[in-house]
Coordinates of N, CA and C in Angstrom, one line a residue:
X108 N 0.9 -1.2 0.0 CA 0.0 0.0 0.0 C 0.9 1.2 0.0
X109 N 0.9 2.0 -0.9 CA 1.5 2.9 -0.7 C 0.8 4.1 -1.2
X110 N 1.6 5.7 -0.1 CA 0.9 6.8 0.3 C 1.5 7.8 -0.6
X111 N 0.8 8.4 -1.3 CA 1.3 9.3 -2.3 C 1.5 10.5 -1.4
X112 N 2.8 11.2 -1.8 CA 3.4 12.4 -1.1 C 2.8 13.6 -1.7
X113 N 2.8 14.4 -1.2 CA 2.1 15.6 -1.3 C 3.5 17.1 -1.2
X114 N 3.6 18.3 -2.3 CA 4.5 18.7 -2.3 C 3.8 20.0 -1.9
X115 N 4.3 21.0 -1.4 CA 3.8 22.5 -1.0 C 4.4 23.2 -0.5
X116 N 4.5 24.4 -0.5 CA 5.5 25.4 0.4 C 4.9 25.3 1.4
X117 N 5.2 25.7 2.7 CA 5.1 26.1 4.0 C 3.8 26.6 4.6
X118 N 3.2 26.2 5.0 CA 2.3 27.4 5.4 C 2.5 28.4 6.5
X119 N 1.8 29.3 6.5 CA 2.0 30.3 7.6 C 2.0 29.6 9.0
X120 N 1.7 28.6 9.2 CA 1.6 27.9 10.7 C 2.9 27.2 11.2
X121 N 2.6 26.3 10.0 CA 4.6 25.9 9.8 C 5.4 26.9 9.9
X122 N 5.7 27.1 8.8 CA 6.7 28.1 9.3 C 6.9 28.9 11.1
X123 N 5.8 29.2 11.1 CA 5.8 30.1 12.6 C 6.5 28.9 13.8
X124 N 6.1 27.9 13.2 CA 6.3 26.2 13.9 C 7.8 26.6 14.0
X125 N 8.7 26.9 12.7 CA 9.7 26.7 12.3 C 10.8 27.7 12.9
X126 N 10.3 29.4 12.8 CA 10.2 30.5 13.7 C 10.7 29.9 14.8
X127 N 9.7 29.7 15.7 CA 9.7 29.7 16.9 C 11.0 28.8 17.3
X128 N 11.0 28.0 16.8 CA 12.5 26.7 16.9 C 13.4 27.5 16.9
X129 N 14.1 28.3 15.8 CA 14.7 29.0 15.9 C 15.3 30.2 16.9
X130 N 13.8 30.3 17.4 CA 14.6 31.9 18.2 C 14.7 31.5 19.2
X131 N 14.6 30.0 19.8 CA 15.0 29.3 20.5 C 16.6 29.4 20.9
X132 N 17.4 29.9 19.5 CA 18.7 29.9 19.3 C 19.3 31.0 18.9
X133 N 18.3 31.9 18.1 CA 19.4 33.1 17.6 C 18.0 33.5 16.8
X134 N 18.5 34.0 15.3 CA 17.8 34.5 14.1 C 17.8 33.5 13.1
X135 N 16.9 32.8 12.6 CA 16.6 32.8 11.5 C 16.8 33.3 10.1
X136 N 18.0 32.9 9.4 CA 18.2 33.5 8.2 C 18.0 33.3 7.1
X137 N 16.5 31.8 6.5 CA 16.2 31.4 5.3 C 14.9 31.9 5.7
X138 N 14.2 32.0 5.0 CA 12.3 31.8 5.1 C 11.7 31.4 3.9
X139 N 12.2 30.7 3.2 CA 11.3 30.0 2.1 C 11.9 28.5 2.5
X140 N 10.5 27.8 3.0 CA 10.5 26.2 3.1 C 9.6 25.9 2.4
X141 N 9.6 24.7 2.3 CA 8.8 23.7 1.4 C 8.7 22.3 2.0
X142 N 7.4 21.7 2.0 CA 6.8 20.9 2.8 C 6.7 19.6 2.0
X143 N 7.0 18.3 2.4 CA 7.0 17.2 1.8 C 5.9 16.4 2.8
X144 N 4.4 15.6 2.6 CA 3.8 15.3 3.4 C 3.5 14.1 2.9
X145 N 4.1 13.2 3.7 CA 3.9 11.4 3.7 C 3.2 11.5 5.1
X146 N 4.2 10.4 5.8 CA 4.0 9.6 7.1 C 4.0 11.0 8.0
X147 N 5.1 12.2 7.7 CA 5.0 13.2 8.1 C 5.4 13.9 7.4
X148 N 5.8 15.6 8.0 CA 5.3 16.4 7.2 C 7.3 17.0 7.2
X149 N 8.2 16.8 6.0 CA 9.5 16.7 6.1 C 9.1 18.3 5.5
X150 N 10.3 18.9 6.1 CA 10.7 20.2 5.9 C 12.1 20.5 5.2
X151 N 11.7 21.6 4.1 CA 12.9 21.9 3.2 C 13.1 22.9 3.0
X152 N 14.9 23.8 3.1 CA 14.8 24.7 3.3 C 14.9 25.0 1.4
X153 N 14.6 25.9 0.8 CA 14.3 26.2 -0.5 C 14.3 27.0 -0.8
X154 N 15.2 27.1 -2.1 CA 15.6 28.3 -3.0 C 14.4 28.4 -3.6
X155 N 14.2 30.4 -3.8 CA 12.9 30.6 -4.7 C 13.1 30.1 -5.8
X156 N 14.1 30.0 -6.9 CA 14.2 30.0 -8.3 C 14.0 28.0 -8.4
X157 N 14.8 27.4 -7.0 CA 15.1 25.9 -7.1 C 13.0 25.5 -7.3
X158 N 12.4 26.5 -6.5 CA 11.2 26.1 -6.1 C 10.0 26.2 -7.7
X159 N 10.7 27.1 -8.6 CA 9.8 27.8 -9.4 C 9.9 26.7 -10.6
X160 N 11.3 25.7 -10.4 CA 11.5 24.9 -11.6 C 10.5 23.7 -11.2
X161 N 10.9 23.6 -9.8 CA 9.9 21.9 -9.4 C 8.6 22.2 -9.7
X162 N 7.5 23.4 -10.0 CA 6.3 23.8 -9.8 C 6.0 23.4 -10.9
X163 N 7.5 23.6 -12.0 CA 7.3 23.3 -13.6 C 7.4 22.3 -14.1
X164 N 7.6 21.0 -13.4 CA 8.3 19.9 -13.1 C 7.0 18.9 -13.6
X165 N 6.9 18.1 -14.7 CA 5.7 17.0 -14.4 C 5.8 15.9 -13.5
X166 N 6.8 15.7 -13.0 CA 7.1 14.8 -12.1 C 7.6 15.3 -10.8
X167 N 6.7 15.1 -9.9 CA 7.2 15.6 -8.7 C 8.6 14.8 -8.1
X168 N 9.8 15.2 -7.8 CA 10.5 15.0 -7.1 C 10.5 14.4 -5.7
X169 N 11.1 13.2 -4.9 CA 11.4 12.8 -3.6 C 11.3 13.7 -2.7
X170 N 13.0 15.0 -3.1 CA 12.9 15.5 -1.5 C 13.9 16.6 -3.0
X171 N 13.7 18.0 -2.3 CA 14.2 19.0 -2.8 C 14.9 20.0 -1.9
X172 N 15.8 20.8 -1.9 CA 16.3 21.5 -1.0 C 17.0 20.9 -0.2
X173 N 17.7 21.9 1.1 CA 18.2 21.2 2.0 C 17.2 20.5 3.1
X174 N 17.3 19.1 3.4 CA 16.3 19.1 4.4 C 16.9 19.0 6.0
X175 N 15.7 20.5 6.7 CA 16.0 20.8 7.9 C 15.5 20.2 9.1
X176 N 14.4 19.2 8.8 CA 13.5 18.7 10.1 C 12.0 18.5 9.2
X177 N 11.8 17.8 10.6 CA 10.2 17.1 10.4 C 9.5 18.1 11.4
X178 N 8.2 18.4 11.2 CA 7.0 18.7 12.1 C 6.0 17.3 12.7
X179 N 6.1 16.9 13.5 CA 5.4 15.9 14.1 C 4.4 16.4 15.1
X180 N 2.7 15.6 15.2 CA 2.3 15.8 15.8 C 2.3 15.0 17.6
X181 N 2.3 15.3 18.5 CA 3.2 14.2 19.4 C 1.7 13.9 20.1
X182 N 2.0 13.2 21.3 CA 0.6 12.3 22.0 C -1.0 13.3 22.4
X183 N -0.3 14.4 22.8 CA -1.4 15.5 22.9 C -1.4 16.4 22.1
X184 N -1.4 16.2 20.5 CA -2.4 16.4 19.7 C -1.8 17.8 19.2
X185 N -0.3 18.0 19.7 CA 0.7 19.1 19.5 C 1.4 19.3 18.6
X186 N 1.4 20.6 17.6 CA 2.3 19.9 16.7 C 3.9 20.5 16.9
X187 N 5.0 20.2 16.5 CA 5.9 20.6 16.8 C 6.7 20.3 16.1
X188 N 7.9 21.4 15.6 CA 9.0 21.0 14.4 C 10.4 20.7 15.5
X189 N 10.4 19.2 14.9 CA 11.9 19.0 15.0 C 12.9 19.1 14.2
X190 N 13.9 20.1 13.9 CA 15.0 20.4 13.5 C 15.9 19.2 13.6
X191 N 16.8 18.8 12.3 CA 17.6 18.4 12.5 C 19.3 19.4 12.6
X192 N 20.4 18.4 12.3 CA 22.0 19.3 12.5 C 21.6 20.3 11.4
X193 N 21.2 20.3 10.1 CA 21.5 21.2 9.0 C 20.5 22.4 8.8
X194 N 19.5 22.2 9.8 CA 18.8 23.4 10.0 C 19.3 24.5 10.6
X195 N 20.6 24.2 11.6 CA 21.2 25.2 12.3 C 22.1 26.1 11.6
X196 N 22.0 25.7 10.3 CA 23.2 26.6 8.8 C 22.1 27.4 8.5
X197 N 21.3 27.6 8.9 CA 20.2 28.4 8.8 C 19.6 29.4 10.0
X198 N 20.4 29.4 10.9 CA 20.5 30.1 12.0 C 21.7 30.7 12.6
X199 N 21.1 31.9 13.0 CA 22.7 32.7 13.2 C 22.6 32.3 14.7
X200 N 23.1 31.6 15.4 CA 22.8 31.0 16.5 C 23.8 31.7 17.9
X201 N 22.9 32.4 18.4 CA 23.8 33.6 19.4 C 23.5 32.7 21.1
X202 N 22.6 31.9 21.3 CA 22.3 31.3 22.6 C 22.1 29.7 22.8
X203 N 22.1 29.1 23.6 CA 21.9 27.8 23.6 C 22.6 27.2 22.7
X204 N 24.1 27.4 23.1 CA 25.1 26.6 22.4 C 26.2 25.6 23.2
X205 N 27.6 25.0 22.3 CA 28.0 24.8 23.4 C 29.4 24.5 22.6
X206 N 30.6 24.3 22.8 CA 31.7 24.6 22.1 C 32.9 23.7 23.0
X207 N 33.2 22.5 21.8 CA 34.0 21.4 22.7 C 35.2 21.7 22.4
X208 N 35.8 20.8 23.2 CA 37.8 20.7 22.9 C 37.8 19.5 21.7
X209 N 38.5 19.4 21.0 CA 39.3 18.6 20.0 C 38.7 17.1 20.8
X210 N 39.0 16.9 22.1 CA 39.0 15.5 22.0 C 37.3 14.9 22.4
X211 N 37.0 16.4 23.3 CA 35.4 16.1 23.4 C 34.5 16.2 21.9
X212 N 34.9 16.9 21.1 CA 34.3 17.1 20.1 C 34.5 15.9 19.6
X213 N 35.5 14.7 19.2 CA 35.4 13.8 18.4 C 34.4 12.5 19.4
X214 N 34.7 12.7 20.8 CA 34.0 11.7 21.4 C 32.6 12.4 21.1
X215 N 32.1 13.1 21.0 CA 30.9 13.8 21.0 C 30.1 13.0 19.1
X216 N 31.2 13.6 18.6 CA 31.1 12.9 16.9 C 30.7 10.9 16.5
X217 N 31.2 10.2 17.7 CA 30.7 8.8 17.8 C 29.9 8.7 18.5
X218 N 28.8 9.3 19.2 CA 27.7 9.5 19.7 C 27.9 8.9 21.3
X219 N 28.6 9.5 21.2 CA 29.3 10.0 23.5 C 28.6 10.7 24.4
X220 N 28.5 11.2 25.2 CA 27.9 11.9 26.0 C 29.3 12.6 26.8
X221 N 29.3 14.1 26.6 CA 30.8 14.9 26.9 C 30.4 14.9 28.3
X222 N 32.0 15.4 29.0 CA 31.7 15.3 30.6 C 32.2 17.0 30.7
X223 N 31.8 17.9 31.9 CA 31.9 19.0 32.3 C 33.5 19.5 31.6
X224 N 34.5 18.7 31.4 CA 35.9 19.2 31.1 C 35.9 19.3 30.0
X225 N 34.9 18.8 29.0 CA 35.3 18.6 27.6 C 34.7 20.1 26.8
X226 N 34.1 20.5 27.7 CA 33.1 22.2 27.3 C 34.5 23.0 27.8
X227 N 34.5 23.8 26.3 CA 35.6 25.4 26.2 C 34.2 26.2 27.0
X228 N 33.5 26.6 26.2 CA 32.2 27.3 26.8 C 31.1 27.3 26.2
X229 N 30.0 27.5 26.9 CA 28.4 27.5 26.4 C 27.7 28.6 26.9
X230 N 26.4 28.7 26.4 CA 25.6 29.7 26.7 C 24.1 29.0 27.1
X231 N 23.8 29.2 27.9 CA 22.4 28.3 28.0 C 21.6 29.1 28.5
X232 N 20.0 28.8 28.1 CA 19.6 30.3 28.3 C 17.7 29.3 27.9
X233 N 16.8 29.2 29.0 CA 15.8 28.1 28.2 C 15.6 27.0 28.1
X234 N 16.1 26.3 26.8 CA 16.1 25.5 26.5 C 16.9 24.4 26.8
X235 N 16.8 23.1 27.4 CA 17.7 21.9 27.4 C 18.6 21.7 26.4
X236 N 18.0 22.3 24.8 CA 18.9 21.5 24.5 C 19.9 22.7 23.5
X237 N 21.0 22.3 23.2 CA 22.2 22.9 23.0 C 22.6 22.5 21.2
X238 N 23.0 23.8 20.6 CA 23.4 22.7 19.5 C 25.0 23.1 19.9
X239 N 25.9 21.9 19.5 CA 26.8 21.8 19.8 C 28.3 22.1 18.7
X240 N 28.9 22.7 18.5 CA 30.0 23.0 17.8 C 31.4 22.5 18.6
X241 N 32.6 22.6 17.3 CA 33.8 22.4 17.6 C 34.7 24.2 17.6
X242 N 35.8 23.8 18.1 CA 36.6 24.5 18.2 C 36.7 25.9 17.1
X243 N 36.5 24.9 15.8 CA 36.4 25.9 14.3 C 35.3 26.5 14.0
X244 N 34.7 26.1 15.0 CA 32.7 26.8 14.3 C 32.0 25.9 13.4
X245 N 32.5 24.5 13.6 CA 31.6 23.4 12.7 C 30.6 23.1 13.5
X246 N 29.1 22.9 13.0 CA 28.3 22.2 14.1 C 28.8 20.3 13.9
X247 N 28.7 20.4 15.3 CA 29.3 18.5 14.9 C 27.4 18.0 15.4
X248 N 26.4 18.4 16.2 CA 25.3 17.7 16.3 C 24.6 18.8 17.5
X249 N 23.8 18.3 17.9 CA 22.7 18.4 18.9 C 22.9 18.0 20.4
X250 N 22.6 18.6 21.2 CA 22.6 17.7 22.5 C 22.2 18.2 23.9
X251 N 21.7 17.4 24.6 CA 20.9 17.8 25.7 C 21.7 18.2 26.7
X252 N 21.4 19.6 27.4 CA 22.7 20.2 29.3 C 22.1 19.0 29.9
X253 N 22.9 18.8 30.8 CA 22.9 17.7 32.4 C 23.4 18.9 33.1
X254 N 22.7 19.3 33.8 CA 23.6 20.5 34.6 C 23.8 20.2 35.9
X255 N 23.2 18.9 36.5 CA 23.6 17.9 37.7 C 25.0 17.4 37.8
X256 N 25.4 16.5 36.3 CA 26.4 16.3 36.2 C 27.5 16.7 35.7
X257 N 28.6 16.2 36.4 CA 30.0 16.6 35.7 C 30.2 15.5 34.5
X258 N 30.1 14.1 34.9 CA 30.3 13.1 34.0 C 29.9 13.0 32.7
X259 N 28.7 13.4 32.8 CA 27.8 13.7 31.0 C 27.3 14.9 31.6
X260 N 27.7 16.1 31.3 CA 27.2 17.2 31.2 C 26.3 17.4 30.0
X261 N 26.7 16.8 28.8 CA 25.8 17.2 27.8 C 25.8 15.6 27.0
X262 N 24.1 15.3 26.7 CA 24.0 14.1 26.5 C 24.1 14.0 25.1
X263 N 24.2 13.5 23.9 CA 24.5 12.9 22.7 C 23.0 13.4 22.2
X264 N 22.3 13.9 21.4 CA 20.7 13.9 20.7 C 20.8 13.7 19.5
X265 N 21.7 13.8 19.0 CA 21.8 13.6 17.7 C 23.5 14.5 17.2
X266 N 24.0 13.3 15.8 CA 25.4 14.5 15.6 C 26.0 13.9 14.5
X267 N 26.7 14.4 13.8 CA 27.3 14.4 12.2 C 27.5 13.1 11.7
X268 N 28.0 12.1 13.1 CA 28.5 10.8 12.5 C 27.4 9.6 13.1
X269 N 25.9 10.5 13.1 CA 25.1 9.1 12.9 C 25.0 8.7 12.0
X270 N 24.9 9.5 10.7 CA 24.6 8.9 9.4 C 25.8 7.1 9.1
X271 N 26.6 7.4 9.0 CA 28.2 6.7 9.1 C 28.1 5.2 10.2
X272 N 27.7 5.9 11.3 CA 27.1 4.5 12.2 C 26.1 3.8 11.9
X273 N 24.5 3.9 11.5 CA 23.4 3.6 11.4 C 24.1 2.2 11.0
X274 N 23.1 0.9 11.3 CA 22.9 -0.6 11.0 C 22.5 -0.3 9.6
X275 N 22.7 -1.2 8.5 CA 22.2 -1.3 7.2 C 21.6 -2.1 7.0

């Protein structure tokens, strides 16, 4: 049985969905997304001109743009956008961050959980969760403060070398 996907720009709701994720972190520097709606509703960040060819397109395309995250509706009936790593190349990200050493950063990259010594510095401000950079200003992933502990201060949520691990 299969579910035919549905292609559309953003709506005003999404987006605001999308918004709001953001200023969670900083500013927001794309605003043209585009909506892919299967099982869920995948988010793409999209060039006007990339957008104007697919419209012209007799065949709709898989997946277009960069994709930034899913909007899911969760158990109470909420909807909410989860951002993935590459949505944050789309944010000028001034808060809720966190900035490792060389060695925390690579244990952080095999999907580790860093301890209080492996943080140069962070900014937390809100939100649990942090997106996490290296020394150079690369984002290496995502990850949740522990502000109880020293041991895993910041937990693993996601980060550049899951793709690379995943089971096949």
């Amino acid at each position: 049985m299969s579910q035919e996907l549905r292609y559309r720009r953003a709506s005003s709701w999404e987006y605001d969905l999308i918004l709001r994720e953001a200023e969670k972190y900083g500013e927001l520097r794309h605003h043209f997304f585009a909506v892919v709606e299967g099982k869920f509703r995948d988010v793409y960040a999209v060039n006007e001109t990339v957008w104007a060819e697919i419209e012209r397109m007799k065949v709709r395309p898989y997946a277009y743009g960069t994709f930034v995250g899913t909007i899911k509706v969760d158990k109470n009936l909420v909807e909410k956008f989860y951002p993935n790593v590459e949505f944050f190349y789309f944010v000028d990200v001034a808060k809720n961050y966190a900035v490792l050493s060389p060695k925390a950063g690579f244990l952080f990259t095999t999907g580790k959980d860093v301890p209080r010594s492996g943080v140069r510095r962070y900014d937390w401000r809100g939100t649990k969760k942090l997106v996490i950079y290296d020394e150079n200003g690369i984002i290496l992933g995502i990850g949740r403060i522990n502000p109880e502990s020293r041991g895993k201060f910041i937990l693993n949520v996601t980060d550049v070398g899951e793709f690379l691990r995943r089971r096949r």
